[in-house]
PDB file of C-alpha atoms in Angstrom:
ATOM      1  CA  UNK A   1     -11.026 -13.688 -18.702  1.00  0.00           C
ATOM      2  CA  UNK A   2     -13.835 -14.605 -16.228  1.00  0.00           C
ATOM      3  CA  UNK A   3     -12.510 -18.426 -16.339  1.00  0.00           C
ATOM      4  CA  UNK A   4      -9.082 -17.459 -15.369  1.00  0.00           C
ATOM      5  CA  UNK A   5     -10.364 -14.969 -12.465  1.00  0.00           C
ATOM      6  CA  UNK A   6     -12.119 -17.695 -11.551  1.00  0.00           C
ATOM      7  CA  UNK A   7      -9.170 -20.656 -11.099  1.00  0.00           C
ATOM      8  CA  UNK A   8      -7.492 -17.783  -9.296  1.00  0.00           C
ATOM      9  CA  UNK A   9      -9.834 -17.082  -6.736  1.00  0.00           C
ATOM     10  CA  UNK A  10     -10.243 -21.007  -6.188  1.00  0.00           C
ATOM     11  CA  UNK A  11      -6.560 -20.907  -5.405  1.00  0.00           C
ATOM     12  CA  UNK A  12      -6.771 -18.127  -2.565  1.00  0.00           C
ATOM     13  CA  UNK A  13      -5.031 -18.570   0.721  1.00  0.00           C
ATOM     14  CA  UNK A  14      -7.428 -20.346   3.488  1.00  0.00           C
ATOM     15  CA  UNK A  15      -6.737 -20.175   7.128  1.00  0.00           C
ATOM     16  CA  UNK A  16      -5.150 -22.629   9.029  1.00  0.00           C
ATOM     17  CA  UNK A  17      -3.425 -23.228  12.285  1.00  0.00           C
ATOM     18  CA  UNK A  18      -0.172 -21.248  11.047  1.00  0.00           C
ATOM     19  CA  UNK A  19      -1.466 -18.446   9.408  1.00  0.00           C
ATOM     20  CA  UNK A  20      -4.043 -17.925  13.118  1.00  0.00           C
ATOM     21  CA  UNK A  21      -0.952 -18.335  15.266  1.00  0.00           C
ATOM     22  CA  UNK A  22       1.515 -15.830  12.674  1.00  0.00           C
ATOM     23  CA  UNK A  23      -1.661 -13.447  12.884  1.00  0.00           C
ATOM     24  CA  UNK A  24      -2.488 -13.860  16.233  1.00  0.00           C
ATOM     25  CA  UNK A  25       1.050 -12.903  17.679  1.00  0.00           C
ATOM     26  CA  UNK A  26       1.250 -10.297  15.484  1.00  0.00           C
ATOM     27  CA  UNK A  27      -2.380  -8.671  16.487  1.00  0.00           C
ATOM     28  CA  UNK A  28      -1.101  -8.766  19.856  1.00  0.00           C
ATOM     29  CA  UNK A  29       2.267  -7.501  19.487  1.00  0.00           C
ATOM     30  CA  UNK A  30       0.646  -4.646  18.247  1.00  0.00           C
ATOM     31  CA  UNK A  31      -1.776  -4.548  19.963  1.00  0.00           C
ATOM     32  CA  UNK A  32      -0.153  -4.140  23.909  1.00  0.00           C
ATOM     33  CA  UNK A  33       2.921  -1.967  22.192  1.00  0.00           C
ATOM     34  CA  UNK A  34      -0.100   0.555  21.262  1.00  0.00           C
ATOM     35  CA  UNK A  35      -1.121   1.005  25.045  1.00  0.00           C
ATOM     36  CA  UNK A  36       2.182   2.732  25.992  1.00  0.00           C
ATOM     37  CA  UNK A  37       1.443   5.742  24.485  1.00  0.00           C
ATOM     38  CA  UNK A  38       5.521   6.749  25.150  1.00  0.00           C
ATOM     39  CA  UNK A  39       6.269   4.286  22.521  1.00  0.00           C
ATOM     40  CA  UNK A  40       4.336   5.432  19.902  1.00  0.00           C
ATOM     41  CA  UNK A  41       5.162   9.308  20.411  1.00  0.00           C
ATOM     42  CA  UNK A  42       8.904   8.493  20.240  1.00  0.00           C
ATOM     43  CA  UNK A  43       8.490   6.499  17.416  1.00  0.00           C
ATOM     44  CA  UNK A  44       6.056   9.090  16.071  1.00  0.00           C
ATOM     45  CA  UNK A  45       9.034  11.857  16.260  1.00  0.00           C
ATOM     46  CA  UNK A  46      11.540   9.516  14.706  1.00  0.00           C
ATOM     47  CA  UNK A  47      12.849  11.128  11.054  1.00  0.00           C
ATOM     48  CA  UNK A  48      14.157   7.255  10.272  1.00  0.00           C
ATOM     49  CA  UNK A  49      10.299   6.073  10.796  1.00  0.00           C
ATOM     50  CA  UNK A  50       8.294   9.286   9.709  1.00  0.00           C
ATOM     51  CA  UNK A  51       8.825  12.625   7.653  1.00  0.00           C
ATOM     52  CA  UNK A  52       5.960  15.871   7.740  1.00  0.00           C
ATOM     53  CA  UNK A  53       4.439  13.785   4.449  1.00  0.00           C
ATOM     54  CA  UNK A  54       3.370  10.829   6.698  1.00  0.00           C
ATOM     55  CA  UNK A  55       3.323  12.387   9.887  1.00  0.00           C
ATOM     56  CA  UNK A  56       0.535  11.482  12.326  1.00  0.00           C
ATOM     57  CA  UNK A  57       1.152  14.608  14.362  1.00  0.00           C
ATOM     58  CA  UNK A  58       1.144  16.394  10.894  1.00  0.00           C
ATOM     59  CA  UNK A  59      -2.457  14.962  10.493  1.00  0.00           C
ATOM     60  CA  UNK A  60      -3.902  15.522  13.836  1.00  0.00           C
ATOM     61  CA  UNK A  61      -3.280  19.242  13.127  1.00  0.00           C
ATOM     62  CA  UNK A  62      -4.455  19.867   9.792  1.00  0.00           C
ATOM     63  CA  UNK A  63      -7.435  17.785  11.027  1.00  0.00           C
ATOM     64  CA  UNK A  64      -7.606  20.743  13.680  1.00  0.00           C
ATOM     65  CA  UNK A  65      -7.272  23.362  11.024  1.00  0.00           C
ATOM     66  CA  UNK A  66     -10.139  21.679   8.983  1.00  0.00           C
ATOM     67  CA  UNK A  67     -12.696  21.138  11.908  1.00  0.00           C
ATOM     68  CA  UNK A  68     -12.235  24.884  12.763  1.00  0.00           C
ATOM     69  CA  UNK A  69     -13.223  26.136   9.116  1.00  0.00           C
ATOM     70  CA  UNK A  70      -9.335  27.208   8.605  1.00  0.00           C
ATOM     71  CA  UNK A  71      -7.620  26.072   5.127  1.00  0.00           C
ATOM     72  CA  UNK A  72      -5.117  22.937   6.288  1.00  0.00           C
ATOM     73  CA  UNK A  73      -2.180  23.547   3.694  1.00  0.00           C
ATOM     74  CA  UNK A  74      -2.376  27.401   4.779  1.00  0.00           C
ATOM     75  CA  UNK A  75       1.102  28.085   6.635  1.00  0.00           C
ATOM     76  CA  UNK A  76       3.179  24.716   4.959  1.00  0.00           C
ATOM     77  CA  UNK A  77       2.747  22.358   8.156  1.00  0.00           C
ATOM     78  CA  UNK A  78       0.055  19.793   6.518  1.00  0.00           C
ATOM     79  CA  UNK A  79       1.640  17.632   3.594  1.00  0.00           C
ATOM     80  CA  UNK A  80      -0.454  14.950   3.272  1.00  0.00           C
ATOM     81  CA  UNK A  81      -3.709  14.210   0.717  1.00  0.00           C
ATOM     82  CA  UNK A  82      -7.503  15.874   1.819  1.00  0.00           C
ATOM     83  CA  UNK A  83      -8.548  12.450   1.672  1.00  0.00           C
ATOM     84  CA  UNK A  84      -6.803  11.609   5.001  1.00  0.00           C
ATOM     85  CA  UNK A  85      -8.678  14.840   6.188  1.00  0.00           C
ATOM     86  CA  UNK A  86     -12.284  13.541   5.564  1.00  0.00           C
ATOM     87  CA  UNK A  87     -11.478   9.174   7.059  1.00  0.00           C
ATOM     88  CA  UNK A  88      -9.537  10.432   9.866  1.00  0.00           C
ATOM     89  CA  UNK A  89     -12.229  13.213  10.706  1.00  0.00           C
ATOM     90  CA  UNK A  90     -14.698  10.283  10.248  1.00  0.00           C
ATOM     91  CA  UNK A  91     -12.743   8.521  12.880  1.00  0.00           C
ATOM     92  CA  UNK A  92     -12.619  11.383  15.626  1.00  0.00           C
ATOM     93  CA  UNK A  93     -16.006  10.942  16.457  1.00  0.00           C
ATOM     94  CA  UNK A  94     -15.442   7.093  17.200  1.00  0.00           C
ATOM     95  CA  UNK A  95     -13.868   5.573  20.135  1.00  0.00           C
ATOM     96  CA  UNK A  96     -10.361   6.412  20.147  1.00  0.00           C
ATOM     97  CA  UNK A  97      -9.282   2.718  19.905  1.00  0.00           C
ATOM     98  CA  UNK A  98     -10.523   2.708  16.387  1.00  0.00           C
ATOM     99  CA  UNK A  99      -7.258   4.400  15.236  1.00  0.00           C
ATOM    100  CA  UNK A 100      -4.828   2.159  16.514  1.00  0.00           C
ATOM    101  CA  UNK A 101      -6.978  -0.805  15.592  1.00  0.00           C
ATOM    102  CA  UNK A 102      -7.330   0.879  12.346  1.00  0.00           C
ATOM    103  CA  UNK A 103      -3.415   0.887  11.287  1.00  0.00           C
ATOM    104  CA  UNK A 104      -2.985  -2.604  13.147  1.00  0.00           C
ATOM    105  CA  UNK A 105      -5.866  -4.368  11.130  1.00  0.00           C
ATOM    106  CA  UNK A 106      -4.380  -2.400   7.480  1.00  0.00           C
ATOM    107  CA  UNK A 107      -0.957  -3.531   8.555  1.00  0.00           C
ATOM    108  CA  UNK A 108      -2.613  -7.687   8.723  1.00  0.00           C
ATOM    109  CA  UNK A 109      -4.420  -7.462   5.716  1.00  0.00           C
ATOM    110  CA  UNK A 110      -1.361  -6.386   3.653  1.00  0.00           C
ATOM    111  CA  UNK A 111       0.039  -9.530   5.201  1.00  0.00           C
ATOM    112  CA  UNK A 112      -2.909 -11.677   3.897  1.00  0.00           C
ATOM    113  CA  UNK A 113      -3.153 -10.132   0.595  1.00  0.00           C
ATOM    114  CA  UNK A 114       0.807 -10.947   0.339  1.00  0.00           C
ATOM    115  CA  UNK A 115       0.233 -14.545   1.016  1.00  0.00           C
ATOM    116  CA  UNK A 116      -2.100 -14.830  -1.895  1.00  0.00           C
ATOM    117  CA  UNK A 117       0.220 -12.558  -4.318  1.00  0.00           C
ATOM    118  CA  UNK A 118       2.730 -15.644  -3.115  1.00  0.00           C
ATOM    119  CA  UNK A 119       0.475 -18.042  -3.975  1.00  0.00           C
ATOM    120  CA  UNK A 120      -1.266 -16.874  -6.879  1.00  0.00           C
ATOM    121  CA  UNK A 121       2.100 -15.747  -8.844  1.00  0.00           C
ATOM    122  CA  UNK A 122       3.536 -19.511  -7.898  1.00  0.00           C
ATOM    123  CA  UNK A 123       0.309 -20.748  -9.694  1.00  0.00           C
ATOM    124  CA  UNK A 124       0.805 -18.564 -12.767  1.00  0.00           C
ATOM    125  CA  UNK A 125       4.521 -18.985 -13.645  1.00  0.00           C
ATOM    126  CA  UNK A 126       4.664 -22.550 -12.382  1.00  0.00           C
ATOM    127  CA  UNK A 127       5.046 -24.049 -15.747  1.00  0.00           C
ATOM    128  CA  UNK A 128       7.889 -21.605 -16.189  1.00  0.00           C
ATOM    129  CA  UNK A 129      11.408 -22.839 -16.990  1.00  0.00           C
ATOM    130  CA  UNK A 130      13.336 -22.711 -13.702  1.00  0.00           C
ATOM    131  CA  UNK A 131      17.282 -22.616 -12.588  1.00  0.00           C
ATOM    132  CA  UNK A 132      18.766 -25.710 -10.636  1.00  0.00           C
ATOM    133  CA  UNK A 133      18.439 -23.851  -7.305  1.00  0.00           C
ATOM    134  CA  UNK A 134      14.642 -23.703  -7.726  1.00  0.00           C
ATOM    135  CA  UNK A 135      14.002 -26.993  -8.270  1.00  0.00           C
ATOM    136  CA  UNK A 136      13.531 -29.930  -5.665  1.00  0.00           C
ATOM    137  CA  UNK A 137      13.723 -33.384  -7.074  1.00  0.00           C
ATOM    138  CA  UNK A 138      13.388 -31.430 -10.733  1.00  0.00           C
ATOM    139  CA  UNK A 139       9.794 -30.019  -9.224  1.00  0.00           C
ATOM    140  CA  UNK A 140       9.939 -26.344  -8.650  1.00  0.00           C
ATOM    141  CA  UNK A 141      10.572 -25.132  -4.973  1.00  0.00           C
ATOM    142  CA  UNK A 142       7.231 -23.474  -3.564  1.00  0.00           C
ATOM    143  CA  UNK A 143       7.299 -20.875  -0.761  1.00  0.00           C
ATOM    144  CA  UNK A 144       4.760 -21.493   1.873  1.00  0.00           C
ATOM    145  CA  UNK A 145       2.508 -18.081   1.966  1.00  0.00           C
ATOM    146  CA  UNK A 146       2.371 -18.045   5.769  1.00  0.00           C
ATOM    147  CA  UNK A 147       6.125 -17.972   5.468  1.00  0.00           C
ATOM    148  CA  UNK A 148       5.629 -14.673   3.519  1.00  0.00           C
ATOM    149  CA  UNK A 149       2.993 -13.227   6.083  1.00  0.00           C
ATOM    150  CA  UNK A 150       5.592 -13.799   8.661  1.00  0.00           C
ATOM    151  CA  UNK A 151       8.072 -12.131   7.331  1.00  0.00           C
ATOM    152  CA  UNK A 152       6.128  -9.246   6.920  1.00  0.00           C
ATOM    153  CA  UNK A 153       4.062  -9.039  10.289  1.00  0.00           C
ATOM    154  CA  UNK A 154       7.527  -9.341  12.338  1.00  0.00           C
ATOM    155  CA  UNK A 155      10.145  -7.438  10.264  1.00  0.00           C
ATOM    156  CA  UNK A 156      10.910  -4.939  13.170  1.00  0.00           C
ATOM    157  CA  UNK A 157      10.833  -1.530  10.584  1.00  0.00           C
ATOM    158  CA  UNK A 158       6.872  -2.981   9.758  1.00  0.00           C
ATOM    159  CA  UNK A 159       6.304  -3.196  13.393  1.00  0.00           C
ATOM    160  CA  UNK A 160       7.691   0.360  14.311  1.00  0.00           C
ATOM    161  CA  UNK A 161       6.126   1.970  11.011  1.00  0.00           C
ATOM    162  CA  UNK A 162       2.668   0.758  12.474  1.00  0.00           C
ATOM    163  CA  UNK A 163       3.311   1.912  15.894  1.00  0.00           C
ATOM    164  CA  UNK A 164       4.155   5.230  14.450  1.00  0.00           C
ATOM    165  CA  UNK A 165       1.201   5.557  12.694  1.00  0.00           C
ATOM    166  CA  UNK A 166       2.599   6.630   9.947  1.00  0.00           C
ATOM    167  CA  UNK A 167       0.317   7.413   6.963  1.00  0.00           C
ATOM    168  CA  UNK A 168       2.755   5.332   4.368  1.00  0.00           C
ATOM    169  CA  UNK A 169       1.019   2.190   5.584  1.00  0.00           C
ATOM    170  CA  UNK A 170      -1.820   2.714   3.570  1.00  0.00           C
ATOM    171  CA  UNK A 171       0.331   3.954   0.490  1.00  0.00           C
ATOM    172  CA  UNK A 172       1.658   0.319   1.087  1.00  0.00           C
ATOM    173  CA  UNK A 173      -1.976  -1.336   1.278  1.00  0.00           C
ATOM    174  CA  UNK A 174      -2.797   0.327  -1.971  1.00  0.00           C
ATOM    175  CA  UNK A 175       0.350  -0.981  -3.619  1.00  0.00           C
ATOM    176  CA  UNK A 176      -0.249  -4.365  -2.484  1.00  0.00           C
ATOM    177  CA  UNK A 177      -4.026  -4.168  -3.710  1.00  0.00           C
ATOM    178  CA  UNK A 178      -2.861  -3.058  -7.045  1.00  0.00           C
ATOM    179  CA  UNK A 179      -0.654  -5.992  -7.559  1.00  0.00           C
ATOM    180  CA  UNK A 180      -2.946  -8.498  -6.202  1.00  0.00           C
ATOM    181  CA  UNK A 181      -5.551  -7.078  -8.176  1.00  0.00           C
ATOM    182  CA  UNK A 182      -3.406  -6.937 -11.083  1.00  0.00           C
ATOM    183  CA  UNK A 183      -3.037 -10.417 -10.629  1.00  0.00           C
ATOM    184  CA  UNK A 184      -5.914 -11.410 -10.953  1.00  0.00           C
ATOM    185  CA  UNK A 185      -6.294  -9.878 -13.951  1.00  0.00           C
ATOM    186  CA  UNK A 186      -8.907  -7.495 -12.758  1.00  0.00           C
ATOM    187  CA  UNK A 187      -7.704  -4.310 -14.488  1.00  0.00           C
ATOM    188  CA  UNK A 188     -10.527  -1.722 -13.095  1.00  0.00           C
ATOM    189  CA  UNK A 189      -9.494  -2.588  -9.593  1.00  0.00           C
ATOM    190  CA  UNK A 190      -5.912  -2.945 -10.071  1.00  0.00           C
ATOM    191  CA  UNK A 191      -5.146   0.119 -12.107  1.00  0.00           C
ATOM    192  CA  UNK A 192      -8.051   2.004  -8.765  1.00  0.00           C
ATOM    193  CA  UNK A 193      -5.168   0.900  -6.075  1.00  0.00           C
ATOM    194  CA  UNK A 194      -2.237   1.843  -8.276  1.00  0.00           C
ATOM    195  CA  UNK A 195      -4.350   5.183  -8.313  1.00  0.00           C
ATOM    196  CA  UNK A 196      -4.629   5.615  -4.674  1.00  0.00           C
ATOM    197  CA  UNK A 197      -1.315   4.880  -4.193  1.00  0.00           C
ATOM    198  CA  UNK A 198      -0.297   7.413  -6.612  1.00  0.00           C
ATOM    199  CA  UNK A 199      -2.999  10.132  -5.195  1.00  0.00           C
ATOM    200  CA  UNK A 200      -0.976   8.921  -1.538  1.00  0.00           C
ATOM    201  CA  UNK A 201       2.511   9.327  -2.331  1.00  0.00           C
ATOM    202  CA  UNK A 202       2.961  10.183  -5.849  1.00  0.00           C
ATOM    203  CA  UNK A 203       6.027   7.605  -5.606  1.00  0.00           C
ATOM    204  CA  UNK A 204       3.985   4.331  -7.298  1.00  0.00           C
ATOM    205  CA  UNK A 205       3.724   6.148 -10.709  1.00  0.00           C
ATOM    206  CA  UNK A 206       6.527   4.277 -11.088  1.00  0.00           C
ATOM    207  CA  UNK A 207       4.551   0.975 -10.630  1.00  0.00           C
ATOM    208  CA  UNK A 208       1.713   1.904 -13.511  1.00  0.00           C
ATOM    209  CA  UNK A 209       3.711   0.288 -16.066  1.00  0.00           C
ATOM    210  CA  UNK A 210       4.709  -2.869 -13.963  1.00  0.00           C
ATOM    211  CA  UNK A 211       1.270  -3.370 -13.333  1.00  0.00           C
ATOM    212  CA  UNK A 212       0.150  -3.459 -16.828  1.00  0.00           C
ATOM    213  CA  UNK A 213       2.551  -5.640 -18.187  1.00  0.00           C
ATOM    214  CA  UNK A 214       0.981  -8.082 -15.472  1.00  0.00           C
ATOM    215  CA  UNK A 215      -1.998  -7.740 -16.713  1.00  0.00           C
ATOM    216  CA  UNK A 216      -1.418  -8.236 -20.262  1.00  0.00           C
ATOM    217  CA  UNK A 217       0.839 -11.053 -19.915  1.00  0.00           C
ATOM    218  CA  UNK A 218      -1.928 -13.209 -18.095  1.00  0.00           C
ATOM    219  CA  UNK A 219      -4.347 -12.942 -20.722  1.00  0.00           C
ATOM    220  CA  UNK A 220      -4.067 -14.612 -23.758  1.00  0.00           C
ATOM    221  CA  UNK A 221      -4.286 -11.479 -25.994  1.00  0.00           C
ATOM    222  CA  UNK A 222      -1.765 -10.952 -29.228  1.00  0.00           C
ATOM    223  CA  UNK A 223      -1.140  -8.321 -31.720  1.00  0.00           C
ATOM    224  CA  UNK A 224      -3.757  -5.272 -31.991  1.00  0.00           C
ATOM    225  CA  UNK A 225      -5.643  -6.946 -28.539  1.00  0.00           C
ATOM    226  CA  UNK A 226      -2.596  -6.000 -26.908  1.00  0.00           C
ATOM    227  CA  UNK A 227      -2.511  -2.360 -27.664  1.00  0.00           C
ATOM    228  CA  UNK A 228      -5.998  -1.912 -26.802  1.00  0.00           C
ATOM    229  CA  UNK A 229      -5.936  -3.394 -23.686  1.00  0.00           C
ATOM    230  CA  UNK A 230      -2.506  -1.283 -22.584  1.00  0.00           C
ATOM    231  CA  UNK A 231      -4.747   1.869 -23.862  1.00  0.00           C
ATOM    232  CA  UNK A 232      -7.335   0.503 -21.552  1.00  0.00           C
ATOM    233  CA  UNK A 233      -5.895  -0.099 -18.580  1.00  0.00           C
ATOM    234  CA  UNK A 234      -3.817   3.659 -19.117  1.00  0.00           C
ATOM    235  CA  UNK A 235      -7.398   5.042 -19.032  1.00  0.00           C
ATOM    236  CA  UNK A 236      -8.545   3.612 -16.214  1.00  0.00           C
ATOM    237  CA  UNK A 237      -5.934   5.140 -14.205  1.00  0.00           C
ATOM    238  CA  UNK A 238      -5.935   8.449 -15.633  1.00  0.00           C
ATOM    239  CA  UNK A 239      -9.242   8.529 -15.041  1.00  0.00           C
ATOM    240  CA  UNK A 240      -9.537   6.923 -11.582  1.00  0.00           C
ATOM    241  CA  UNK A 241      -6.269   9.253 -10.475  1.00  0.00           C
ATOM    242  CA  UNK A 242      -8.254  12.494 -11.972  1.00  0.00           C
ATOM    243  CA  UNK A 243     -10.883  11.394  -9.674  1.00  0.00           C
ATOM    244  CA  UNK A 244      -9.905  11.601  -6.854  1.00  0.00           C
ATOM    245  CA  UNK A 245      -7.869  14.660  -7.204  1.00  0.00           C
ATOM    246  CA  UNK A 246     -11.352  15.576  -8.368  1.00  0.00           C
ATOM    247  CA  UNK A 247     -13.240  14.516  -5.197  1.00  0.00           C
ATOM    248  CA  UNK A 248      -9.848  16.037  -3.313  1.00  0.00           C
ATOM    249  CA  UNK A 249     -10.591  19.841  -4.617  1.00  0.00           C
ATOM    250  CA  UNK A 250     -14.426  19.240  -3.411  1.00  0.00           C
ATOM    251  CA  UNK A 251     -12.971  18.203  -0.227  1.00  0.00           C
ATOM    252  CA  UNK A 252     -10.974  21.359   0.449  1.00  0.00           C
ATOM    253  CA  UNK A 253     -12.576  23.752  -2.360  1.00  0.00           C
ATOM    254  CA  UNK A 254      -9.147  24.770  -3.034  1.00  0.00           C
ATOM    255  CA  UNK A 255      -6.069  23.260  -5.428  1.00  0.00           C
ATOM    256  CA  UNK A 256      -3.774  24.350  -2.928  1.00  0.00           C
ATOM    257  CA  UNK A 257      -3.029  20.536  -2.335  1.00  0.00           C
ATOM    258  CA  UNK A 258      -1.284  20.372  -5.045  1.00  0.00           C
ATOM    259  CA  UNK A 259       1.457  22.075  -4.569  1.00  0.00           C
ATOM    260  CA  UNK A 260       1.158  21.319  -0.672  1.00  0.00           C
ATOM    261  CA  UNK A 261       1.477  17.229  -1.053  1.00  0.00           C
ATOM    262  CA  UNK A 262       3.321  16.568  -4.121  1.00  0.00           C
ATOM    263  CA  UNK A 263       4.904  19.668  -4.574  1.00  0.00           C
ATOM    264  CA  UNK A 264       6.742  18.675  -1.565  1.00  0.00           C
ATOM    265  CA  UNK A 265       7.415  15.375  -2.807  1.00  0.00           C
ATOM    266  CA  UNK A 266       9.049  16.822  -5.977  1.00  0.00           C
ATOM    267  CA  UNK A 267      10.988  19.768  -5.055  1.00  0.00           C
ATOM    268  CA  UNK A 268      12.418  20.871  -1.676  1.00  0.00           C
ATOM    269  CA  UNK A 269      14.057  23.739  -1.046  1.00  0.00           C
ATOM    270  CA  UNK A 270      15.926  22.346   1.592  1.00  0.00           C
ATOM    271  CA  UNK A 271      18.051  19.661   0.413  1.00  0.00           C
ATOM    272  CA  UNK A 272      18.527  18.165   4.080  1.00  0.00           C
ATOM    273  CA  UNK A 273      15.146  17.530   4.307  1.00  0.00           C
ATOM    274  CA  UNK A 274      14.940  15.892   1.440  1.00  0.00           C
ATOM    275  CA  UNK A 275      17.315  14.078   2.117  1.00  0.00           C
ATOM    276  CA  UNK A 276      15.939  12.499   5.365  1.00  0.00           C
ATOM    277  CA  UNK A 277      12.453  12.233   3.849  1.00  0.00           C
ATOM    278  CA  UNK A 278      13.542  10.357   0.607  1.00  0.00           C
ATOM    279  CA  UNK A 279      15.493   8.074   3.248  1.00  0.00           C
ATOM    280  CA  UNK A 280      12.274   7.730   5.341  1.00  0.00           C
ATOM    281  CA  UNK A 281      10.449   6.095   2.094  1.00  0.00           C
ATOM    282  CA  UNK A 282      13.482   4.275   1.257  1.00  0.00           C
ATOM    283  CA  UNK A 283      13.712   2.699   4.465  1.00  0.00           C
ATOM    284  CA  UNK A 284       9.242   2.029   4.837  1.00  0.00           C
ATOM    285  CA  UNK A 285       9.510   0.494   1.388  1.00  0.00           C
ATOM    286  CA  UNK A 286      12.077  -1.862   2.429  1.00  0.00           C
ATOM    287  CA  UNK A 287       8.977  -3.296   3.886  1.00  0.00           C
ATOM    288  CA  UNK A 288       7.690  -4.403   0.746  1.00  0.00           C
ATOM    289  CA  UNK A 289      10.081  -4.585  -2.394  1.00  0.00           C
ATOM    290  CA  UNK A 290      11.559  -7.725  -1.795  1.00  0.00           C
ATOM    291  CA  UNK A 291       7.838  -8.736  -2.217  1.00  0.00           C
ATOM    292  CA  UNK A 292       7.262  -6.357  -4.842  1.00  0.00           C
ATOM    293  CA  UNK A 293      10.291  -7.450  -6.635  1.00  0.00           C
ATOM    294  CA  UNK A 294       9.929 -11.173  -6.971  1.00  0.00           C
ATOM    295  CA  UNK A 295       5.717 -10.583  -7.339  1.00  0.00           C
ATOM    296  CA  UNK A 296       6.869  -8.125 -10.125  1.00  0.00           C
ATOM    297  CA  UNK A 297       9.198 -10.126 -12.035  1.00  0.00           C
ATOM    298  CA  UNK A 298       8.050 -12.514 -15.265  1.00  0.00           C
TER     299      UNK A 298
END
């Protein structure tokens, strides 16, 4: 296992000229949209870009209701998990460019960790048996990682979704750590970020299987081995996920949460709303499953 973790890292995405100039755009893009502060309020109130679950605004007041000593998911306006509550409190007492800086620097290195997923999975499966359409000259077709990057950093919803400061970005930074993680066969980390992702938005359960099969199908494990190592890597997540729900009742000294965060995310009783917020995470995820997808499939 350490071997292959090993040839994998030695494979990882360096910096050159491209990947500066992709980044470097894109840090400023973001960057100057983030000083006109019109922009990110309208963006901010948009139901296509942001729903009460990853609502900035939403945050700002339960973080107001939490400073003050008053229960945030009293009165049903504060959906989102405590641990938001303790890094964004963390971040009030900074200068206030840390925020923005904070959402445009997560929103880069999901674009960095995407063009090693690229390049990484085209390392794995490259001895794979590929279609006509894949192949150049009977050599299989690679796609540049930068390429990838770029097509994440300038997708216009990725651009708005960051302005917005919508909390979903780091649901998708957990994602992408889980599967790059995954990877790299490095099941304690990967099954963490599925976690987090799971403690975020409840939505990547879905992904806990996914991610095992990855890493039991880049190992070289048969019968029995197999098993064990699915029972393993189950484990780890139930036990990093019952963690932080853990550390999330110590934060509020109350399971109110619960039915606050993903008891919205389950059940509405408003079927409108529901509506509009399932089409809010259908339309941030568009983001990332085409990436997801092909990193995904065997």
């Amino acid at each position: 296992m350490s071997k292959v973790r090993q040839e994998l890292k030695s494979i990882e995405v360096l910096p050159n000229l491209t990947g500066v100039i992709i980044f470097g755009v894109a840090f400023a893009i973001r960057f100057i949209l983030f000083q006109f502060s019109n922009i990110t309020e309208i963006l901010g109130n948009r139901v296509e870009i942001v729903t009460p679950v990853t609502s900035f605004t939403r945050l700002t007041e339960g973080l107001y209701l939490f400073d003050n000593g008053v229960p945030p998911y009293d009165g049903g306006a504060f959906h989102q998990a405590p641990l938001f509550l303790a890094c964004f409190q963390l971040l009030s007492y900074l200068p206030n460019i840390l925020i923005p800086l904070t959402y445009i620097i997560a929103d880069l290195f999901i674009a960095y960790l995407l063009a090693n997923i690229t390049r990484i999975k085209q390392h794995l499966y490259k001895d794979f048996p590929r279609i006509d359409v894949e192949l150049d000259e009977g050599k299989p077709k690679e796609i540049d990682p930068w390429i990838v990057s770029g097509l994440y950093l300038f997708n216009p919803l990725t651009v708005a979704s960051c302005l917005s400061r919508s909390t979903l970005l780091f649901t998708n930074l957990s994602v992408v750590l889980g599967t790059y993680y995954s990877l790299r066969n490095n099941k304690s980390y990967g099954m963490f970020w599925i976690a987090m992702a799971t403690y975020l938005s409840f939505y990547p359960l879905m992904l806990v299987i996914p991610s095992i099969l990855m890493l039991t199908n880049n190992t070289n494990l048969k019968g029995k081995r197999i098993g064990n190592e699915v029972y393993s890597c189950a484990g780890l997540y139930i036990g990093w996920l019952a963690g932080l729900l853990i550390l999330s009742y110590l934060l509020v000294d109350s399971w109110d949460f619960m039915q606050s965060t993903y008891g919205v995310m389950c059940v509405s009783r408003n079927i409108i709303y529901f509506i509009f917020m399932t089409l809010n995470l259908t339309l941030n995820l568009t983001n990332l499953l085409p990436f997801v997808a092909y990193f995904y499939q065997t």
